[in-house]
mmCIF file of C-alpha atoms (C1' of nucleotides) and ligand atoms in Angstrom:
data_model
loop_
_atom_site.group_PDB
_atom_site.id
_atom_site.type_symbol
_atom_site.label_atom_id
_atom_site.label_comp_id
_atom_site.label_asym_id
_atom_site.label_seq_id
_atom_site.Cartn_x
_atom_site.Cartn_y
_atom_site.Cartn_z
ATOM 1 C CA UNK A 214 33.165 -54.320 -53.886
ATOM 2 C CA UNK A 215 35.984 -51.398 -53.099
ATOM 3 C CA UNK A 216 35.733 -49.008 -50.624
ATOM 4 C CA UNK A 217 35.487 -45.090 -50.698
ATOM 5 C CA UNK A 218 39.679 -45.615 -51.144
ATOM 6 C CA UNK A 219 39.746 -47.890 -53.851
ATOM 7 C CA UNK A 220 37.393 -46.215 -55.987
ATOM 8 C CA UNK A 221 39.221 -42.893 -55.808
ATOM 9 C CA UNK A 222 42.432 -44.451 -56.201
ATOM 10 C CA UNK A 223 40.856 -45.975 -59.688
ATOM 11 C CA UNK A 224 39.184 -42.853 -60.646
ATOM 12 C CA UNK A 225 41.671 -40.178 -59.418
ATOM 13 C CA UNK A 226 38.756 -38.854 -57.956
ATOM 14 C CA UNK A 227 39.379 -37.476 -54.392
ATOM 15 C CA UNK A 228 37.665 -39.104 -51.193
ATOM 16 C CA UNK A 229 36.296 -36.459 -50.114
ATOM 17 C CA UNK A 230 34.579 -35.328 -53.632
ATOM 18 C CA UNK A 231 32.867 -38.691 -54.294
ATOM 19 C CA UNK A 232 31.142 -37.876 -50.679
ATOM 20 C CA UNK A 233 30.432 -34.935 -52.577
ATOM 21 C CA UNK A 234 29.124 -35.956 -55.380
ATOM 22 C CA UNK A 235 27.407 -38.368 -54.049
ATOM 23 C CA UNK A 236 25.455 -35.069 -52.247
ATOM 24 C CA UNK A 237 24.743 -33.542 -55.014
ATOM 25 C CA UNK A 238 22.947 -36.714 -56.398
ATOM 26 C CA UNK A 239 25.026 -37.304 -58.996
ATOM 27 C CA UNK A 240 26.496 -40.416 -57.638
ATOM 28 C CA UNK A 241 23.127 -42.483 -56.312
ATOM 29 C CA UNK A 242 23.847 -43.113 -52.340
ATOM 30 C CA UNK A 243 26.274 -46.050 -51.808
ATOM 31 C CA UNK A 244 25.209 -49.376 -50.176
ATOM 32 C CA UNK A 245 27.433 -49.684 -46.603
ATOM 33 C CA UNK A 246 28.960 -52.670 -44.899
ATOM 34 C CA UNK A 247 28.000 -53.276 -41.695
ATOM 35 C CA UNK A 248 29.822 -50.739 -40.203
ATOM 36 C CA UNK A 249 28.228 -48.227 -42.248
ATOM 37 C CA UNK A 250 31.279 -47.714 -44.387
ATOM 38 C CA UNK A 251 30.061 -47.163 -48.425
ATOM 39 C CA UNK A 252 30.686 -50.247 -50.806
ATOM 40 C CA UNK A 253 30.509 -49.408 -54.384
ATOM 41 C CA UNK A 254 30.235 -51.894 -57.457
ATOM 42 C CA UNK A 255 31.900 -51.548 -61.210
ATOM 43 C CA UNK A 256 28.526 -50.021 -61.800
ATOM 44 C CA UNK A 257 29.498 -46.702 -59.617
ATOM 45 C CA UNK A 258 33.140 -46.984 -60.558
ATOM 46 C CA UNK A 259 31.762 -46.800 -64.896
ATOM 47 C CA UNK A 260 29.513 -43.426 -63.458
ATOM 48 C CA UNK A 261 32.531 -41.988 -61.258
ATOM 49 C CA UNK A 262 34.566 -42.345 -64.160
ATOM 50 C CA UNK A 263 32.216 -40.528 -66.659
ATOM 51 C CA UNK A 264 31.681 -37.968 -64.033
ATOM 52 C CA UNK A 265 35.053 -37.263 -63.982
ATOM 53 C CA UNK A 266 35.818 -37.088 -67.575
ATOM 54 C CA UNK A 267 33.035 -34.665 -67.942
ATOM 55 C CA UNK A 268 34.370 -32.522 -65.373
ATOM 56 C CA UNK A 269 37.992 -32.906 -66.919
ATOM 57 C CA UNK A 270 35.899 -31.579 -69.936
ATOM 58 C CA UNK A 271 35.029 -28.259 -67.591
ATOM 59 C CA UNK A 272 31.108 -29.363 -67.596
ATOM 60 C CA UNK A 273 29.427 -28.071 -64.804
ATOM 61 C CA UNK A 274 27.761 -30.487 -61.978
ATOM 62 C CA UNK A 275 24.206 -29.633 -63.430
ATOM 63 C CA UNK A 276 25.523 -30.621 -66.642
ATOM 64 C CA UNK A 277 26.513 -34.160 -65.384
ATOM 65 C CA UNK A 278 23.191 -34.214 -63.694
ATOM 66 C CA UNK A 279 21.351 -33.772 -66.792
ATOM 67 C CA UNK A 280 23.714 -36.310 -68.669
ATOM 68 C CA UNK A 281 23.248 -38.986 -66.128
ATOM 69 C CA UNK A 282 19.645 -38.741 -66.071
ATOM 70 C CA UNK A 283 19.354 -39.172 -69.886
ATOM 71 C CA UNK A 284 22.058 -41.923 -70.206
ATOM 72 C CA UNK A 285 18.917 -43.875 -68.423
ATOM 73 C CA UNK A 286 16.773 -43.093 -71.344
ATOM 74 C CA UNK A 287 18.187 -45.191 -74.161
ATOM 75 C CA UNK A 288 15.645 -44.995 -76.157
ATOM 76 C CA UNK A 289 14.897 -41.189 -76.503
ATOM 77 C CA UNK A 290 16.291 -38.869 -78.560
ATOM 78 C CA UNK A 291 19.571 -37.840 -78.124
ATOM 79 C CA UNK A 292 19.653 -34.111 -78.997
ATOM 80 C CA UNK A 293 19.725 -32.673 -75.120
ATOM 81 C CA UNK A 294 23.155 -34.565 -75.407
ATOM 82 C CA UNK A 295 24.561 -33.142 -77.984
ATOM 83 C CA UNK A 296 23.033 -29.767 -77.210
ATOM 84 C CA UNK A 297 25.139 -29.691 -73.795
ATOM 85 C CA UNK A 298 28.402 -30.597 -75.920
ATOM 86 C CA UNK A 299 27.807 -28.057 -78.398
ATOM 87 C CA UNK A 300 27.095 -25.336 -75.625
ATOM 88 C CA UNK A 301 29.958 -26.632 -73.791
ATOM 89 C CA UNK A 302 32.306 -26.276 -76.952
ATOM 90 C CA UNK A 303 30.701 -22.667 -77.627
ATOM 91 C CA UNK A 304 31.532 -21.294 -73.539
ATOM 92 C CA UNK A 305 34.972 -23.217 -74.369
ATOM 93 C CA UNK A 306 35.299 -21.328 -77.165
ATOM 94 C CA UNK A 307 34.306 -18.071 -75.847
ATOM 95 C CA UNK A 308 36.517 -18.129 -73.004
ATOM 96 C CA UNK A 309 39.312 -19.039 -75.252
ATOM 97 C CA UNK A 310 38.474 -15.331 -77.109
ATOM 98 C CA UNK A 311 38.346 -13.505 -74.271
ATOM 99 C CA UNK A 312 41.640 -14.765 -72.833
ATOM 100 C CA UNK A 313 43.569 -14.527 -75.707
ATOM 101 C CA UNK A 314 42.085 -10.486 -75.647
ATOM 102 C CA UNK A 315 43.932 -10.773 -72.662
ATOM 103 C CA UNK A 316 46.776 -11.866 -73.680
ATOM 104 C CA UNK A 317 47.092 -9.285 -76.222
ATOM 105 C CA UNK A 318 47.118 -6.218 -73.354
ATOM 106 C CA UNK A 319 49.111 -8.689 -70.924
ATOM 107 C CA UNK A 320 51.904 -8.907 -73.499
ATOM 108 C CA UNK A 321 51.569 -5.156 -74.208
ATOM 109 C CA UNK A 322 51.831 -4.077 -70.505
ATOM 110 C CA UNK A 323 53.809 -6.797 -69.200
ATOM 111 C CA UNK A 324 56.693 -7.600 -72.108
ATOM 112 C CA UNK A 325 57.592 -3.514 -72.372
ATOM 113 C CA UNK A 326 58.753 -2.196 -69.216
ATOM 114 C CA UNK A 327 61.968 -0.599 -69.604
ATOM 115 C CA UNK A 328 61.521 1.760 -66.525
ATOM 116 C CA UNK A 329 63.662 0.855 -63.102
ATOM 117 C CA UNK A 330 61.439 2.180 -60.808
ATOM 118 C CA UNK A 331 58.005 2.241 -59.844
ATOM 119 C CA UNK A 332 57.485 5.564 -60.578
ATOM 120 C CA UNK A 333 57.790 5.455 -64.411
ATOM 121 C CA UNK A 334 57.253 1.363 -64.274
ATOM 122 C CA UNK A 335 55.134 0.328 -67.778
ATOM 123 C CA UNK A 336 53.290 -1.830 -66.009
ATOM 124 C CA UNK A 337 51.622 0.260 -63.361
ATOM 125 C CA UNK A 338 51.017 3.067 -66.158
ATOM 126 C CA UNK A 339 49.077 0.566 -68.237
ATOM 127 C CA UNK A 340 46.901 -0.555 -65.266
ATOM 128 C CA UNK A 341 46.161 2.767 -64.369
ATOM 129 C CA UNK A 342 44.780 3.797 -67.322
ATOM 130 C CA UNK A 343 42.304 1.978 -69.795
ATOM 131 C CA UNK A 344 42.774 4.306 -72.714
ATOM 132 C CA UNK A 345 46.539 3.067 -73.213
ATOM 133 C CA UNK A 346 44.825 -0.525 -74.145
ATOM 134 C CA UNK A 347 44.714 -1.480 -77.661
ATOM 135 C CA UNK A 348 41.396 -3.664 -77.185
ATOM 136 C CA UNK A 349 38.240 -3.418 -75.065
ATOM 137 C CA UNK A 350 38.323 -6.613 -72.610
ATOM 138 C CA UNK B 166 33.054 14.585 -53.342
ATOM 139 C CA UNK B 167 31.055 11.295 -54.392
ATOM 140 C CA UNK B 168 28.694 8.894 -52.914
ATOM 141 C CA UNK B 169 29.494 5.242 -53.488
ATOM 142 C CA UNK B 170 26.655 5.375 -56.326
ATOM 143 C CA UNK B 171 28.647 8.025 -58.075
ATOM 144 C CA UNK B 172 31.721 6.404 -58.097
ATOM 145 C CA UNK B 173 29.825 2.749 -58.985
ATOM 146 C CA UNK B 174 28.384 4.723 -62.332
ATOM 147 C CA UNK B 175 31.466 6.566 -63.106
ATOM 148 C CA UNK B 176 34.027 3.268 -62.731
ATOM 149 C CA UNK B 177 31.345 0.097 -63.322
ATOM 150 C CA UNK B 178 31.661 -1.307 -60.367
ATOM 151 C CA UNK B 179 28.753 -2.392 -58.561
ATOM 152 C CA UNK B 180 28.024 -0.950 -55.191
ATOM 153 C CA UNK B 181 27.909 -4.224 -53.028
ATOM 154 C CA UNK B 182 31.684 -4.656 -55.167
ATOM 155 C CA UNK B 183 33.229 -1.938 -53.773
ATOM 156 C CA UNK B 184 32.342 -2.068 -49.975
ATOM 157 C CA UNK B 185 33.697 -5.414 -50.701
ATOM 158 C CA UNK B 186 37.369 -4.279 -52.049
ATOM 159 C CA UNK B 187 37.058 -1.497 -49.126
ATOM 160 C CA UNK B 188 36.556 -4.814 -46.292
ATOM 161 C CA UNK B 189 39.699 -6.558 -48.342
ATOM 162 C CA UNK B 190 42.009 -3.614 -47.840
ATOM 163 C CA UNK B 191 42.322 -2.901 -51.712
ATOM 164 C CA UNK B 192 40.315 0.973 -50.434
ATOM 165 C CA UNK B 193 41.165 2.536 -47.559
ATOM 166 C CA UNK B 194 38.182 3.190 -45.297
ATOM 167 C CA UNK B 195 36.600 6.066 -46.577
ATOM 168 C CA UNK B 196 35.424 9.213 -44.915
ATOM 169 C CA UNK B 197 31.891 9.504 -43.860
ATOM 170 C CA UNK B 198 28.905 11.974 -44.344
ATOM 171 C CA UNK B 199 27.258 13.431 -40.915
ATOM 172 C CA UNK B 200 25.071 10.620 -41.799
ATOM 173 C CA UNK B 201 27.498 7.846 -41.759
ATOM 174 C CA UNK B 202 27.599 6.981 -45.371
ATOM 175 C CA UNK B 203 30.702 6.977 -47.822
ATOM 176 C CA UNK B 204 32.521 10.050 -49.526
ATOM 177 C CA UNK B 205 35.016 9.694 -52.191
ATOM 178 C CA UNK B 206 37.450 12.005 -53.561
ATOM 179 C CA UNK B 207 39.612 11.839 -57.175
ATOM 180 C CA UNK B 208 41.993 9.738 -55.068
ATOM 181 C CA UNK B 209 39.521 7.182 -54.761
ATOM 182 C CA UNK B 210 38.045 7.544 -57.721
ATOM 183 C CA UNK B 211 41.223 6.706 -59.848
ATOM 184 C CA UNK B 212 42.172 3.831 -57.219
ATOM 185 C CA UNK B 213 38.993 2.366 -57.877
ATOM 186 C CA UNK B 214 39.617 2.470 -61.529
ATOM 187 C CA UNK B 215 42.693 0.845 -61.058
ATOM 188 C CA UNK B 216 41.618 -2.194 -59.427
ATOM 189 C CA UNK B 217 38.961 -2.116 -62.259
ATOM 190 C CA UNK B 218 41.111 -2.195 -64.760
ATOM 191 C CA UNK B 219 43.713 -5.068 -62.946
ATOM 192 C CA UNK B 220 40.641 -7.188 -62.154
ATOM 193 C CA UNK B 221 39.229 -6.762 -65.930
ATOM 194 C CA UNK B 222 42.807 -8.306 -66.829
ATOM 195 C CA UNK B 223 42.443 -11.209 -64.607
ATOM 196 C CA UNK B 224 44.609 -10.125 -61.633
ATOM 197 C CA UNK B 225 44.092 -11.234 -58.164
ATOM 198 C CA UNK B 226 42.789 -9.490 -55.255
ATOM 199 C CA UNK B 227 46.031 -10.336 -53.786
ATOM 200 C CA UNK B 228 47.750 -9.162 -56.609
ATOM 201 C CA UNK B 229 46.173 -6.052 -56.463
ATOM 202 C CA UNK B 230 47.134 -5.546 -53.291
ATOM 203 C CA UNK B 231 50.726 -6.053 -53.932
ATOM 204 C CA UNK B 232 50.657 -3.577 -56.845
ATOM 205 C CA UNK B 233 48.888 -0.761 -54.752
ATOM 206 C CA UNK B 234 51.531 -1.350 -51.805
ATOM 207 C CA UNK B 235 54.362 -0.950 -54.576
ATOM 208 C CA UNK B 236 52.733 2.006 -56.297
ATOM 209 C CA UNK B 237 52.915 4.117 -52.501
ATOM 210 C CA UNK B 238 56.833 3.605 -53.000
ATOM 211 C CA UNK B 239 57.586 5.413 -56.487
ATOM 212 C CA UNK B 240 61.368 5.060 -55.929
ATOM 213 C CA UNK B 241 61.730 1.563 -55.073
ATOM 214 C CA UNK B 242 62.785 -0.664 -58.195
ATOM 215 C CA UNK B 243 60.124 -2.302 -59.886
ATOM 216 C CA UNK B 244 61.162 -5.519 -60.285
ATOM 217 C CA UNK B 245 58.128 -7.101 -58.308
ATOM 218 C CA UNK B 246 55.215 -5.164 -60.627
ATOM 219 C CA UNK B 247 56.958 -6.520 -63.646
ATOM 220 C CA UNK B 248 56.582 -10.199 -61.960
ATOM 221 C CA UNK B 249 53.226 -10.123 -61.321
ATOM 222 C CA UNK B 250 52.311 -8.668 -64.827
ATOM 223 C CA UNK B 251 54.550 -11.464 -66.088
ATOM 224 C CA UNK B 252 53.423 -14.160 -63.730
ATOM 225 C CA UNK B 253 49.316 -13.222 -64.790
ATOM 226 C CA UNK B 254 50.775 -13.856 -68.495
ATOM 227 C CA UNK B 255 52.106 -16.931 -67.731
ATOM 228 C CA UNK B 256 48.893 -18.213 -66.324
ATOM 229 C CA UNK B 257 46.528 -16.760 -69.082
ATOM 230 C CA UNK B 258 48.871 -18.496 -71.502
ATOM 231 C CA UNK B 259 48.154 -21.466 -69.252
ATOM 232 C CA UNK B 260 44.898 -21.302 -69.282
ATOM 233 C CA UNK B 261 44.652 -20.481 -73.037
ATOM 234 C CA UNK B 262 46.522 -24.132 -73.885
ATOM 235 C CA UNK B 263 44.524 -26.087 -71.604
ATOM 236 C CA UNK B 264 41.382 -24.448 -73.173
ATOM 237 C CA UNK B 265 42.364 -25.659 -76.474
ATOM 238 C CA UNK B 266 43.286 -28.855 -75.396
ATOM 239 C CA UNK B 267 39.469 -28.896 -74.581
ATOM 240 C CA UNK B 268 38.236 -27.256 -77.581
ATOM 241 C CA UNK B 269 40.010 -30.398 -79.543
ATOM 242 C CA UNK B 270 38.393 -32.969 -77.489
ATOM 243 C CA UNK B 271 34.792 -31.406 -77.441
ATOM 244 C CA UNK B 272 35.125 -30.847 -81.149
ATOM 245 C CA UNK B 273 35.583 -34.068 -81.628
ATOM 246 C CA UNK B 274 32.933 -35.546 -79.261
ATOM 247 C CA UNK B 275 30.229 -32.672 -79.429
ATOM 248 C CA UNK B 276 30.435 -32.528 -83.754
ATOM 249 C CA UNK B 277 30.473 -35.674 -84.647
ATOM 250 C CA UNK B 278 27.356 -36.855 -83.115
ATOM 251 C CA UNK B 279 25.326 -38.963 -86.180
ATOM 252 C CA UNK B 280 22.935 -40.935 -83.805
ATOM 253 C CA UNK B 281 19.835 -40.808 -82.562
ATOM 254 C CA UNK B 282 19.194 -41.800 -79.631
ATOM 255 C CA UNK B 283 20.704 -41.967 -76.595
ATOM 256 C CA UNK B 284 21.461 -45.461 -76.755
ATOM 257 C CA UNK B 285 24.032 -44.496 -79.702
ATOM 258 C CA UNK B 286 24.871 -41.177 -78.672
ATOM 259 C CA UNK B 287 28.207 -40.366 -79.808
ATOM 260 C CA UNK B 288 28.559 -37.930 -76.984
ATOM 261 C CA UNK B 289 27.954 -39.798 -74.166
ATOM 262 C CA UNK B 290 29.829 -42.958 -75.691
ATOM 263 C CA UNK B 291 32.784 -40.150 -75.696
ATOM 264 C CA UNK B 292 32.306 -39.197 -72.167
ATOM 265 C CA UNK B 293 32.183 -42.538 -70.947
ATOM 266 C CA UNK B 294 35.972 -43.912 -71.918
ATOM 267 C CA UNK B 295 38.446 -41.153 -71.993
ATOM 268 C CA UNK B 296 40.437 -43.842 -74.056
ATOM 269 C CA UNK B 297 38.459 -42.431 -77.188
ATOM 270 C CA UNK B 298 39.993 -39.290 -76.332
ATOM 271 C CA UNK B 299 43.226 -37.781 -78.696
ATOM 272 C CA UNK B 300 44.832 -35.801 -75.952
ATOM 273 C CA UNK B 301 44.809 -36.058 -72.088
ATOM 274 C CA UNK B 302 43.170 -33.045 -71.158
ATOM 275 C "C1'" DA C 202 44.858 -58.161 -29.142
ATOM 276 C "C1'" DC C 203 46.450 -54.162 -30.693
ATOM 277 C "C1'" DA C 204 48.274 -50.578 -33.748
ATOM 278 C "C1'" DA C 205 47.914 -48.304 -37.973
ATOM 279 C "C1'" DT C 206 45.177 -46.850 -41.386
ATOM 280 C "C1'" DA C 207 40.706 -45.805 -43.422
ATOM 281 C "C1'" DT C 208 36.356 -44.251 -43.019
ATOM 282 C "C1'" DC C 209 32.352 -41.807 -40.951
ATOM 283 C "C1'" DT C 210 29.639 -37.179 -40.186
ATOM 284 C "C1'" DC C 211 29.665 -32.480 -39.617
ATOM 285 C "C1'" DT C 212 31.281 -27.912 -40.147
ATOM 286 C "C1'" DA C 213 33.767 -24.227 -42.164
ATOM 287 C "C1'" DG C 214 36.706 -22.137 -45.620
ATOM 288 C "C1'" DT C 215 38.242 -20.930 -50.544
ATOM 289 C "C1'" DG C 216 37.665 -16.468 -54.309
ATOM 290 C "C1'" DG C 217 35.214 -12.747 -55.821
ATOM 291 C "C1'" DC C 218 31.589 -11.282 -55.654
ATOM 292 C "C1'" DT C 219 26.012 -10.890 -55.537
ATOM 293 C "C1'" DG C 220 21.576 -10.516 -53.483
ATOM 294 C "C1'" DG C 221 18.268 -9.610 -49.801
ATOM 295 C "C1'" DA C 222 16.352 -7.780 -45.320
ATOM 296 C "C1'" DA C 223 15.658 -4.214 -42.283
ATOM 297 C "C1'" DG C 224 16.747 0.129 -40.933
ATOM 298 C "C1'" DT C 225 18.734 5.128 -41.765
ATOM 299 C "C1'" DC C 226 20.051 9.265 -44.579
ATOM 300 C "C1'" DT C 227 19.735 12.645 -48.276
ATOM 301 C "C1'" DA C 228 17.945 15.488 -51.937
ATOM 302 C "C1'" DA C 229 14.364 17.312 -54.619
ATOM 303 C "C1'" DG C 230 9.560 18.847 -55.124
ATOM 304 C "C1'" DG C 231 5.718 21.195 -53.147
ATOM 305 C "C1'" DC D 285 9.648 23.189 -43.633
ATOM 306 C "C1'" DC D 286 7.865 18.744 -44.703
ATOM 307 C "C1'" DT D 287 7.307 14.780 -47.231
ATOM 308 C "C1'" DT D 288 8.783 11.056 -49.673
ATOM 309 C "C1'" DA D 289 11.362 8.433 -53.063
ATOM 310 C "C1'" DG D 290 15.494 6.747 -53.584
ATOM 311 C "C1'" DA D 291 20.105 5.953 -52.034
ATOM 312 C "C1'" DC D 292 22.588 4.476 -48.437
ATOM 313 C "C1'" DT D 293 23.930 1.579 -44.066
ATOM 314 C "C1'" DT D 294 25.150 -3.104 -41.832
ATOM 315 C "C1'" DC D 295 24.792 -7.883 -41.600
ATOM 316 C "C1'" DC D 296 24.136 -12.319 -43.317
ATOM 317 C "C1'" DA D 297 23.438 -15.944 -46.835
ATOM 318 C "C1'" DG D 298 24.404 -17.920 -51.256
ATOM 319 C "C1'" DC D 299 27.036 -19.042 -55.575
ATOM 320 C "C1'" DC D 300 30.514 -23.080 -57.616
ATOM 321 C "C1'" DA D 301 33.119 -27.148 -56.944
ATOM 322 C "C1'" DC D 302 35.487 -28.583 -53.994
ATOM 323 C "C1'" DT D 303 39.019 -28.946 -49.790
ATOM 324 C "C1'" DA D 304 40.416 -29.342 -45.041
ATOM 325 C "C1'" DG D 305 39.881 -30.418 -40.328
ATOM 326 C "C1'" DA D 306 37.915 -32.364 -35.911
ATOM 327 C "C1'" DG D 307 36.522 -36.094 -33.434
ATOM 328 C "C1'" DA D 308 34.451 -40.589 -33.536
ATOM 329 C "C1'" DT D 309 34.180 -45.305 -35.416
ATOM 330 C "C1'" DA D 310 35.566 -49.289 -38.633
ATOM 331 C "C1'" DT D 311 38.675 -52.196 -40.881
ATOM 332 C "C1'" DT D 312 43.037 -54.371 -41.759
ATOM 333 C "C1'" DG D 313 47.423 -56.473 -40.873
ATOM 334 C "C1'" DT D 314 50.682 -58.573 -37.629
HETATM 335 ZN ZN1 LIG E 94 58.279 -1.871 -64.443
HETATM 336 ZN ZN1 LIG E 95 42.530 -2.045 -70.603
HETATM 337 ZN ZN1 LIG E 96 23.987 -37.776 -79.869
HETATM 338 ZN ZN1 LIG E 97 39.169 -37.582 -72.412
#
DNA sequence: ACAATATCTCTAGTGGCTGGAAGTCTAAGG
DNA sequence: CCTTAGACTTCCAGCCACTAGAGATATTGT
């Protein structure tokens, strides 16, 4: 059995987020010694660690929650899995897009400034006008 | 002069957005009607678009505010706007690499899926042991 | 036995808004 | 001038996924 400690320090999970997940339900409430202190088994360290390799993937909590409730269902159909994955991969994707629109302008306003003082600096021009940007963002 | 719906239709930001930026100091308090509600000149107005325009590129509030402070000193070097356009690149670029770190990983685990049930679910086999994974992400 | 460390619960804060409730003001139509 | 719809006011709560702190209790090591 390890204590709150020992299961973050084999997860990398924080202390105070497995309370937290744990909240949120996606951690099933601990059993306690008798000093009310939370015990977990290799059990909850296998879910902590999937938990956190989801959220290293950037899926959200609800997610998780939906994950964890099908990895009980063995025998169904797996396509709400790989639905989440793919939908994760597409917001992955899209966010990728938009920041690398981003980039584009950032480079454009930050990378050209040849001005030494704020009143003809590049970079306050470009913010303070839209129309100088090469791309809607 | 406009009312705080004016200036919402005429920059795109929402109403509840910009009492907001006026509590966080990014708009000065703004004169009042007779009846106590907002008036906004050109001043305003191109502020407003501004901190539109910085936000739309990712910038922080604080940011912001350390752009708006420079741009009241036209003659002082502008060293420190540069910085914080360069500094925002920086951490898109960031952002971008991590992103496709993920993209790699979620390609892998979310396209790759040939089972069909949960029990043999490529994705959540994937999510379970970040050992299967290419990259640390 | 005692000190040091770990854990407990509870509350509040982060950033950047967003929404709602309840009350007040303004502008246009009649 | 009066009505009334809509816009405005303030204040407070909620979003996400934690993170930090206070003050009390439990466990561990010597
Ligand atoms: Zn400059
Ligand atoms: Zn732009
Ligand atoms: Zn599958
Ligand atoms: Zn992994």
């Amino acid at each position: 059995m390890f204590s709150i400690g020992d299961l973050s320090r084999r997860t990398g999970v924080k202390v105070p987020t497995i309370r937290y997940y744990e909240q949120m339900g996606l951690l099933e409430a601990a059993e306690r010694s008798e000093g009310n202190q939370r015990r977990f088994g290799k059990r909850e360290l296998e879910r902590l660690a999937f938990i956190r390799h989801a959220r290293d993937l950037g899926l959200t909590i609800e997610s998780i929650r939906e994950l964890i409730d099908l990895s009980g269902h063995a025998e169904k159909p797996c396509a709400d899995a790989d639905r989440i994955a793919k939908e994760q991969l597409a917001s992955v994707r899209d966010r990728i897009a938009q920041l690398k629109r981003l980039e584009k302008e950032l480079e454009r306003i930050a990378l050209c400034c040849t001005g030494e003082t704020v009143g003809d600096c590049h970079v306050i021009r470009a913010l303070s006008n839209h129309a100088l940007c090469a791309t809607d963002h």
